[in-house]
Short mmCIF file of N, CA and C in Angstrom, two decimals:
data_model
loop_
_atom_site.label_atom_id
_atom_site.label_comp_id
_atom_site.label_asym_id
_atom_site.label_seq_id
_atom_site.Cartn_x
_atom_site.Cartn_y
_atom_site.Cartn_z
N THR Y 24 -17.25 -24.44 9.78
CA THR Y 24 -17.39 -23.47 8.71
C THR Y 24 -17.63 -22.07 9.29
N ASN Y 25 -18.48 -21.99 10.30
CA ASN Y 25 -18.76 -20.69 10.91
C ASN Y 25 -17.50 -20.10 11.53
N LEU Y 26 -16.72 -20.92 12.21
CA LEU Y 26 -15.48 -20.47 12.81
C LEU Y 26 -14.50 -19.99 11.74
N GLN Y 27 -14.44 -20.70 10.63
CA GLN Y 27 -13.55 -20.30 9.53
C GLN Y 27 -13.99 -18.94 8.96
N HIS Y 28 -15.28 -18.75 8.77
CA HIS Y 28 -15.78 -17.47 8.24
C HIS Y 28 -15.46 -16.31 9.19
N ARG Y 29 -15.60 -16.56 10.48
CA ARG Y 29 -15.28 -15.52 11.46
C ARG Y 29 -13.79 -15.18 11.43
N TYR Y 30 -12.96 -16.21 11.32
CA TYR Y 30 -11.51 -15.98 11.27
C TYR Y 30 -11.12 -15.19 10.02
N VAL Y 31 -11.65 -15.56 8.88
CA VAL Y 31 -11.33 -14.87 7.62
C VAL Y 31 -11.80 -13.42 7.69
N LYS Y 32 -12.96 -13.18 8.29
CA LYS Y 32 -13.46 -11.82 8.45
C LYS Y 32 -12.52 -11.01 9.35
N GLN Y 33 -12.10 -11.59 10.46
CA GLN Y 33 -11.18 -10.92 11.37
C GLN Y 33 -9.84 -10.66 10.67
N TRP Y 34 -9.32 -11.64 9.93
CA TRP Y 34 -8.08 -11.48 9.18
C TRP Y 34 -8.19 -10.31 8.22
N SER Y 35 -9.30 -10.23 7.52
CA SER Y 35 -9.52 -9.16 6.55
C SER Y 35 -9.56 -7.79 7.23
N GLU Y 36 -10.22 -7.70 8.36
CA GLU Y 36 -10.31 -6.44 9.09
C GLU Y 36 -8.94 -6.00 9.60
N ILE Y 37 -8.16 -6.92 10.11
CA ILE Y 37 -6.84 -6.59 10.65
C ILE Y 37 -5.90 -6.12 9.54
N THR Y 38 -5.89 -6.81 8.42
CA THR Y 38 -4.95 -6.46 7.35
C THR Y 38 -5.39 -5.24 6.55
N SER Y 39 -6.66 -4.88 6.61
CA SER Y 39 -7.13 -3.75 5.80
C SER Y 39 -7.04 -2.41 6.51
N SER Y 40 -6.69 -2.40 7.77
CA SER Y 40 -6.55 -1.14 8.50
C SER Y 40 -5.39 -0.34 7.91
N PRO Y 41 -5.61 0.95 7.57
CA PRO Y 41 -4.53 1.74 6.96
C PRO Y 41 -3.34 1.95 7.89
N ASP Y 42 -3.54 1.86 9.18
CA ASP Y 42 -2.45 2.04 10.13
C ASP Y 42 -1.82 0.72 10.56
N ALA Y 43 -2.29 -0.36 10.00
CA ALA Y 43 -1.80 -1.67 10.39
C ALA Y 43 -0.37 -1.89 9.92
N LYS Y 44 0.35 -2.68 10.67
CA LYS Y 44 1.71 -3.05 10.28
C LYS Y 44 1.67 -3.75 8.92
N LEU Y 45 0.60 -4.44 8.64
CA LEU Y 45 0.48 -5.21 7.40
C LEU Y 45 -0.11 -4.38 6.25
N ARG Y 46 0.16 -3.07 6.24
CA ARG Y 46 -0.40 -2.18 5.22
C ARG Y 46 -0.01 -2.61 3.81
N THR Y 47 1.24 -3.04 3.60
CA THR Y 47 1.68 -3.46 2.28
C THR Y 47 1.10 -4.83 1.94
N TYR Y 48 1.07 -5.70 2.92
CA TYR Y 48 0.52 -7.05 2.74
C TYR Y 48 -0.90 -6.98 2.17
N HIS Y 49 -1.68 -6.05 2.67
CA HIS Y 49 -3.07 -5.93 2.22
C HIS Y 49 -3.16 -5.48 0.76
N CYS Y 50 -2.14 -4.83 0.24
CA CYS Y 50 -2.16 -4.39 -1.17
C CYS Y 50 -2.21 -5.58 -2.12
N PHE Y 51 -1.51 -6.66 -1.78
CA PHE Y 51 -1.42 -7.78 -2.71
C PHE Y 51 -2.10 -9.05 -2.22
N LYS Y 52 -2.43 -9.14 -0.96
CA LYS Y 52 -3.06 -10.36 -0.43
C LYS Y 52 -4.53 -10.05 -0.17
N LYS Y 53 -5.38 -10.46 -1.10
CA LYS Y 53 -6.80 -10.13 -1.02
C LYS Y 53 -7.66 -11.28 -0.51
N THR Y 54 -7.18 -12.49 -0.66
CA THR Y 54 -7.97 -13.64 -0.22
C THR Y 54 -7.17 -14.49 0.76
N TYR Y 55 -7.87 -15.12 1.65
CA TYR Y 55 -7.25 -15.98 2.63
C TYR Y 55 -7.07 -17.36 2.00
N SER Y 56 -5.83 -17.66 1.60
CA SER Y 56 -5.54 -18.93 0.95
C SER Y 56 -4.04 -19.20 1.05
N VAL Y 57 -3.66 -20.44 0.79
CA VAL Y 57 -2.25 -20.81 0.81
C VAL Y 57 -1.58 -20.25 -0.44
N GLU Y 58 -0.42 -19.65 -0.25
CA GLU Y 58 0.33 -19.08 -1.36
C GLU Y 58 1.22 -20.14 -2.01
N ASN Y 59 1.42 -20.00 -3.30
CA ASN Y 59 2.21 -20.95 -4.07
C ASN Y 59 3.66 -21.02 -3.60
N TYR Y 60 4.24 -19.90 -3.20
CA TYR Y 60 5.65 -19.91 -2.79
C TYR Y 60 5.88 -20.83 -1.60
N ILE Y 61 4.88 -21.01 -0.76
CA ILE Y 61 5.00 -21.89 0.41
C ILE Y 61 5.16 -23.34 -0.04
N LEU Y 62 4.51 -23.68 -1.13
CA LEU Y 62 4.54 -25.05 -1.63
C LEU Y 62 5.74 -25.31 -2.54
N CYS Y 63 6.28 -24.27 -3.18
CA CYS Y 63 7.29 -24.46 -4.22
C CYS Y 63 8.73 -24.14 -3.81
N LEU Y 64 8.90 -23.31 -2.82
CA LEU Y 64 10.25 -22.90 -2.44
C LEU Y 64 10.74 -23.68 -1.23
N GLY Y 65 12.04 -23.86 -1.15
CA GLY Y 65 12.64 -24.50 0.02
C GLY Y 65 12.49 -23.61 1.25
N PHE Y 66 12.80 -24.16 2.40
CA PHE Y 66 12.56 -23.47 3.66
C PHE Y 66 13.22 -22.09 3.73
N SER Y 67 14.50 -21.98 3.43
CA SER Y 67 15.20 -20.70 3.61
C SER Y 67 14.66 -19.63 2.65
N LYS Y 68 14.38 -20.00 1.41
CA LYS Y 68 13.81 -19.05 0.45
C LYS Y 68 12.39 -18.66 0.85
N ARG Y 69 11.63 -19.64 1.27
CA ARG Y 69 10.25 -19.40 1.71
C ARG Y 69 10.24 -18.45 2.91
N ALA Y 70 11.16 -18.64 3.84
CA ALA Y 70 11.22 -17.78 5.02
C ALA Y 70 11.56 -16.34 4.65
N LEU Y 71 12.53 -16.14 3.75
CA LEU Y 71 12.88 -14.78 3.33
C LEU Y 71 11.71 -14.10 2.63
N PHE Y 72 11.06 -14.83 1.75
CA PHE Y 72 9.93 -14.27 1.01
C PHE Y 72 8.80 -13.91 1.98
N ALA Y 73 8.51 -14.78 2.93
CA ALA Y 73 7.46 -14.52 3.92
C ALA Y 73 7.80 -13.30 4.76
N ARG Y 74 9.06 -13.18 5.17
CA ARG Y 74 9.46 -12.03 5.98
C ARG Y 74 9.29 -10.72 5.22
N LEU Y 75 9.62 -10.71 3.93
CA LEU Y 75 9.43 -9.49 3.13
C LEU Y 75 7.94 -9.17 3.02
N ARG Y 76 7.14 -10.18 2.74
CA ARG Y 76 5.70 -9.97 2.58
C ARG Y 76 5.03 -9.49 3.87
N LEU Y 77 5.54 -9.93 5.01
CA LEU Y 77 4.91 -9.61 6.30
C LEU Y 77 5.58 -8.44 7.02
N SER Y 78 6.45 -7.73 6.33
CA SER Y 78 7.16 -6.57 6.90
C SER Y 78 8.04 -6.92 8.09
N SER Y 79 8.64 -8.07 8.03
CA SER Y 79 9.58 -8.49 9.06
C SER Y 79 10.99 -8.39 8.47
N HIS Y 80 11.41 -7.16 8.26
CA HIS Y 80 12.66 -6.89 7.56
C HIS Y 80 13.34 -5.67 8.17
N ARG Y 81 14.42 -5.24 7.55
CA ARG Y 81 15.19 -4.11 8.07
C ARG Y 81 15.09 -2.88 7.18
N LEU Y 82 14.01 -2.75 6.44
CA LEU Y 82 13.78 -1.53 5.68
C LEU Y 82 13.35 -0.43 6.64
N GLU Y 83 13.59 0.80 6.27
CA GLU Y 83 13.32 1.93 7.18
C GLU Y 83 11.86 2.03 7.61
N ILE Y 84 10.93 1.64 6.76
CA ILE Y 84 9.52 1.71 7.14
C ILE Y 84 9.26 0.89 8.40
N GLU Y 85 9.98 -0.19 8.55
CA GLU Y 85 9.81 -1.06 9.72
C GLU Y 85 10.70 -0.62 10.88
N LEU Y 86 11.93 -0.25 10.60
CA LEU Y 86 12.84 0.17 11.67
C LEU Y 86 12.32 1.40 12.40
N GLY Y 87 11.73 2.34 11.66
CA GLY Y 87 11.24 3.58 12.25
C GLY Y 87 10.11 3.41 13.24
N ARG Y 88 9.36 2.35 13.11
CA ARG Y 88 8.26 2.15 14.06
C ARG Y 88 8.74 1.61 15.39
N HIS Y 89 9.99 1.16 15.45
CA HIS Y 89 10.55 0.62 16.69
C HIS Y 89 11.47 1.61 17.40
N ARG Y 90 11.76 2.74 16.76
CA ARG Y 90 12.64 3.73 17.38
C ARG Y 90 11.88 4.53 18.44
N LYS Y 91 12.64 5.05 19.38
CA LYS Y 91 12.08 5.89 20.44
C LYS Y 91 12.62 7.29 20.25
N PRO Y 92 11.83 8.30 20.02
CA PRO Y 92 10.40 8.21 19.77
C PRO Y 92 10.13 7.63 18.38
N LYS Y 93 8.95 7.08 18.22
CA LYS Y 93 8.54 6.48 16.95
C LYS Y 93 8.61 7.52 15.83
N ILE Y 94 9.13 7.13 14.69
CA ILE Y 94 9.26 8.04 13.54
C ILE Y 94 8.00 7.92 12.68
N ASN Y 95 7.45 9.06 12.28
CA ASN Y 95 6.27 9.06 11.41
C ASN Y 95 6.57 8.32 10.12
N LYS Y 96 5.57 7.64 9.56
CA LYS Y 96 5.76 6.85 8.34
C LYS Y 96 6.40 7.66 7.22
N GLU Y 97 5.93 8.87 7.01
CA GLU Y 97 6.44 9.68 5.90
C GLU Y 97 7.88 10.14 6.12
N ASP Y 98 8.40 10.00 7.33
CA ASP Y 98 9.78 10.40 7.63
C ASP Y 98 10.75 9.22 7.67
N ARG Y 99 10.29 8.03 7.39
CA ARG Y 99 11.15 6.84 7.41
C ARG Y 99 11.78 6.65 6.03
N LYS Y 100 12.71 7.53 5.70
CA LYS Y 100 13.32 7.59 4.37
C LYS Y 100 14.35 6.49 4.17
N CYS Y 101 14.45 6.05 2.93
CA CYS Y 101 15.45 5.04 2.56
C CYS Y 101 16.85 5.60 2.78
N LYS Y 102 17.67 4.82 3.47
CA LYS Y 102 19.05 5.25 3.73
C LYS Y 102 20.02 4.69 2.71
N ASP Y 103 19.50 3.91 1.74
CA ASP Y 103 20.35 3.32 0.71
C ASP Y 103 20.42 4.15 -0.56
N CYS Y 104 19.65 5.24 -0.62
CA CYS Y 104 19.67 6.08 -1.82
C CYS Y 104 19.40 7.53 -1.42
N SER Y 105 19.48 8.41 -2.39
CA SER Y 105 19.28 9.84 -2.13
C SER Y 105 17.99 10.35 -2.76
N LEU Y 106 17.03 9.47 -2.99
CA LEU Y 106 15.79 9.86 -3.65
C LEU Y 106 14.77 10.49 -2.71
N ASP Y 107 15.06 10.50 -1.41
CA ASP Y 107 14.16 11.09 -0.41
C ASP Y 107 12.78 10.43 -0.44
N CYS Y 108 12.77 9.10 -0.57
CA CYS Y 108 11.52 8.33 -0.58
C CYS Y 108 11.40 7.51 0.69
N VAL Y 109 10.18 7.21 1.07
CA VAL Y 109 9.95 6.32 2.21
C VAL Y 109 10.56 4.97 1.87
N GLY Y 110 11.32 4.42 2.78
CA GLY Y 110 12.02 3.16 2.56
C GLY Y 110 11.13 1.97 2.86
N ASP Y 111 10.13 1.77 2.02
CA ASP Y 111 9.21 0.64 2.21
C ASP Y 111 9.45 -0.44 1.17
N GLU Y 112 8.62 -1.46 1.19
CA GLU Y 112 8.78 -2.59 0.29
C GLU Y 112 8.64 -2.17 -1.18
N PHE Y 113 7.67 -1.31 -1.47
CA PHE Y 113 7.48 -0.85 -2.84
C PHE Y 113 8.72 -0.13 -3.33
N HIS Y 114 9.25 0.76 -2.52
CA HIS Y 114 10.45 1.51 -2.90
C HIS Y 114 11.62 0.55 -3.18
N ALA Y 115 11.83 -0.40 -2.29
CA ALA Y 115 12.96 -1.33 -2.45
C ALA Y 115 12.81 -2.16 -3.72
N ILE Y 116 11.64 -2.67 -3.97
CA ILE Y 116 11.43 -3.56 -5.11
C ILE Y 116 11.34 -2.81 -6.43
N MET Y 117 10.70 -1.66 -6.43
CA MET Y 117 10.39 -0.99 -7.69
C MET Y 117 11.26 0.23 -8.02
N ILE Y 118 11.89 0.87 -7.03
CA ILE Y 118 12.49 2.17 -7.28
C ILE Y 118 13.96 2.28 -6.87
N CYS Y 119 14.31 1.82 -5.71
CA CYS Y 119 15.62 2.10 -5.11
C CYS Y 119 16.78 1.73 -6.04
N PRO Y 120 17.67 2.70 -6.30
CA PRO Y 120 18.82 2.43 -7.16
C PRO Y 120 19.75 1.33 -6.65
N LYS Y 121 19.76 1.11 -5.34
CA LYS Y 121 20.62 0.06 -4.78
C LYS Y 121 20.34 -1.29 -5.42
N TYR Y 122 19.11 -1.55 -5.78
CA TYR Y 122 18.71 -2.85 -6.32
C TYR Y 122 18.47 -2.81 -7.83
N SER Y 123 18.93 -1.76 -8.51
CA SER Y 123 18.63 -1.58 -9.94
C SER Y 123 19.18 -2.70 -10.82
N VAL Y 124 20.37 -3.20 -10.53
CA VAL Y 124 20.96 -4.24 -11.38
C VAL Y 124 20.16 -5.53 -11.28
N VAL Y 125 19.92 -5.99 -10.07
CA VAL Y 125 19.16 -7.23 -9.90
C VAL Y 125 17.70 -7.02 -10.35
N ARG Y 126 17.15 -5.83 -10.10
CA ARG Y 126 15.77 -5.54 -10.53
C ARG Y 126 15.64 -5.64 -12.04
N SER Y 127 16.57 -5.07 -12.78
CA SER Y 127 16.46 -5.10 -14.25
C SER Y 127 16.54 -6.53 -14.77
N LYS Y 128 17.39 -7.36 -14.16
CA LYS Y 128 17.47 -8.77 -14.57
C LYS Y 128 16.16 -9.51 -14.28
N VAL Y 129 15.61 -9.27 -13.10
CA VAL Y 129 14.35 -9.92 -12.72
C VAL Y 129 13.22 -9.45 -13.63
N PHE Y 130 13.13 -8.15 -13.86
CA PHE Y 130 12.06 -7.62 -14.71
C PHE Y 130 12.18 -8.16 -16.14
N LEU Y 131 13.39 -8.23 -16.66
CA LEU Y 131 13.59 -8.78 -18.00
C LEU Y 131 13.14 -10.24 -18.06
N ALA Y 132 13.51 -11.02 -17.06
CA ALA Y 132 13.10 -12.42 -17.01
C ALA Y 132 11.59 -12.55 -16.87
N LEU Y 133 10.97 -11.69 -16.07
CA LEU Y 133 9.52 -11.76 -15.90
C LEU Y 133 8.77 -11.47 -17.20
N ASN Y 134 9.36 -10.64 -18.05
CA ASN Y 134 8.73 -10.35 -19.34
C ASN Y 134 8.59 -11.60 -20.20
N SER Y 135 9.49 -12.55 -20.04
CA SER Y 135 9.40 -13.77 -20.85
C SER Y 135 8.34 -14.73 -20.32
N TYR Y 136 7.91 -14.56 -19.08
CA TYR Y 136 6.89 -15.44 -18.49
C TYR Y 136 5.49 -14.83 -18.49
N THR Y 137 5.42 -13.51 -18.39
CA THR Y 137 4.13 -12.85 -18.20
C THR Y 137 4.06 -11.61 -19.10
N ASN Y 138 2.98 -10.89 -18.98
CA ASN Y 138 2.83 -9.61 -19.69
C ASN Y 138 3.33 -8.48 -18.78
N PHE Y 139 4.40 -8.71 -18.09
CA PHE Y 139 4.92 -7.84 -17.04
C PHE Y 139 5.12 -6.40 -17.51
N ALA Y 140 5.68 -6.20 -18.67
CA ALA Y 140 6.00 -4.85 -19.17
C ALA Y 140 4.75 -4.00 -19.40
N THR Y 141 3.62 -4.63 -19.60
CA THR Y 141 2.39 -3.88 -19.87
C THR Y 141 1.66 -3.47 -18.59
N LEU Y 142 2.12 -3.93 -17.45
CA LEU Y 142 1.46 -3.64 -16.18
C LEU Y 142 1.93 -2.31 -15.61
N THR Y 143 1.08 -1.69 -14.78
CA THR Y 143 1.50 -0.49 -14.06
C THR Y 143 2.52 -0.90 -13.00
N SER Y 144 3.24 0.05 -12.42
CA SER Y 144 4.23 -0.29 -11.41
C SER Y 144 3.59 -0.94 -10.19
N MET Y 145 2.40 -0.52 -9.80
CA MET Y 145 1.72 -1.16 -8.66
C MET Y 145 1.31 -2.58 -9.02
N GLU Y 146 0.85 -2.81 -10.24
CA GLU Y 146 0.50 -4.17 -10.67
C GLU Y 146 1.75 -5.06 -10.72
N GLN Y 147 2.86 -4.49 -11.17
CA GLN Y 147 4.11 -5.24 -11.18
C GLN Y 147 4.53 -5.62 -9.76
N PHE Y 148 4.45 -4.66 -8.85
CA PHE Y 148 4.78 -4.91 -7.45
C PHE Y 148 3.89 -6.02 -6.88
N ASN Y 149 2.60 -5.92 -7.12
CA ASN Y 149 1.67 -6.93 -6.62
C ASN Y 149 1.96 -8.31 -7.21
N LEU Y 150 2.33 -8.36 -8.48
CA LEU Y 150 2.67 -9.65 -9.09
C LEU Y 150 3.90 -10.25 -8.42
N ILE Y 151 4.92 -9.43 -8.20
CA ILE Y 151 6.14 -9.91 -7.56
C ILE Y 151 5.85 -10.41 -6.15
N MET Y 152 5.07 -9.68 -5.41
CA MET Y 152 4.80 -10.03 -4.02
C MET Y 152 3.81 -11.18 -3.86
N SER Y 153 3.04 -11.46 -4.89
CA SER Y 153 2.00 -12.47 -4.70
C SER Y 153 1.89 -13.46 -5.86
N TYR Y 154 2.93 -13.63 -6.63
CA TYR Y 154 2.83 -14.53 -7.77
C TYR Y 154 2.35 -15.89 -7.31
N ASN Y 155 1.21 -16.30 -7.86
CA ASN Y 155 0.56 -17.51 -7.36
C ASN Y 155 -0.03 -18.35 -8.49
N GLU Y 156 0.60 -18.33 -9.63
CA GLU Y 156 0.05 -19.04 -10.78
C GLU Y 156 0.50 -20.48 -10.88
N GLY Y 157 1.37 -20.90 -10.00
CA GLY Y 157 1.80 -22.29 -10.02
C GLY Y 157 3.09 -22.55 -10.77
N ASP Y 158 3.63 -21.54 -11.45
CA ASP Y 158 4.85 -21.71 -12.22
C ASP Y 158 6.06 -21.48 -11.31
N THR Y 159 6.72 -22.53 -10.92
CA THR Y 159 7.86 -22.45 -10.03
C THR Y 159 8.99 -21.64 -10.64
N GLU Y 160 9.15 -21.68 -11.95
CA GLU Y 160 10.23 -20.92 -12.60
C GLU Y 160 10.07 -19.42 -12.40
N VAL Y 161 8.83 -18.93 -12.39
CA VAL Y 161 8.60 -17.50 -12.16
C VAL Y 161 9.01 -17.15 -10.74
N LEU Y 162 8.67 -17.99 -9.79
CA LEU Y 162 9.08 -17.76 -8.40
C LEU Y 162 10.60 -17.73 -8.28
N LYS Y 163 11.25 -18.63 -8.97
CA LYS Y 163 12.72 -18.66 -8.95
C LYS Y 163 13.29 -17.40 -9.59
N THR Y 164 12.60 -16.86 -10.59
CA THR Y 164 13.03 -15.64 -11.26
C THR Y 164 12.93 -14.45 -10.32
N ILE Y 165 11.88 -14.40 -9.53
CA ILE Y 165 11.63 -13.30 -8.61
C ILE Y 165 12.59 -13.33 -7.43
N PHE Y 166 12.99 -14.51 -7.01
CA PHE Y 166 13.71 -14.65 -5.75
C PHE Y 166 15.01 -13.86 -5.63
N PRO Y 167 15.84 -13.71 -6.66
CA PRO Y 167 17.07 -12.92 -6.47
C PRO Y 167 16.81 -11.49 -5.98
N LEU Y 168 15.72 -10.89 -6.42
CA LEU Y 168 15.37 -9.55 -5.95
C LEU Y 168 14.98 -9.58 -4.48
N VAL Y 169 14.18 -10.55 -4.10
CA VAL Y 169 13.79 -10.71 -2.70
C VAL Y 169 15.03 -10.93 -1.84
N GLU Y 170 15.90 -11.80 -2.29
CA GLU Y 170 17.11 -12.12 -1.54
C GLU Y 170 18.02 -10.90 -1.38
N SER Y 171 18.16 -10.10 -2.42
CA SER Y 171 19.05 -8.93 -2.33
C SER Y 171 18.49 -7.90 -1.34
N ILE Y 172 17.20 -7.80 -1.23
CA ILE Y 172 16.59 -6.85 -0.28
C ILE Y 172 16.69 -7.38 1.15
N MET Y 173 16.52 -8.66 1.33
CA MET Y 173 16.45 -9.23 2.66
C MET Y 173 17.82 -9.58 3.25
N CYS Y 174 18.84 -9.72 2.43
CA CYS Y 174 20.15 -10.16 2.96
C CYS Y 174 21.15 -9.02 3.00
#
């Protein structure tokens, strides 16, 4: 038990650092526990969803940290649109016009399962990234958006 408490404390400290690679992960992952998508989705879908959640993707926010010289976070602009926004997970899921068609379908479907339309955009983003209520159909509804961003 003591070892588990120390690990959870260390996990929390690592993910809560504002400069951490897991900056987005910390927005929606507040407790150390098994996520529902791990139990409900098949391997390939689970892997794509995990990669998006853990910033293991090809969005500019991640690519810019590997360039030489390293690009400042605020300068890692989305190359898929002309909105002059940082190309991070929030932008891809909630804003980027490239994903507008699939996003509107997913958002419409989510309205039938949850009170999605009444949430703020950050709450909507957090729900998409961490849906953990046990309803496999909601996870299946979210997945086309995840897949379009990751593939």
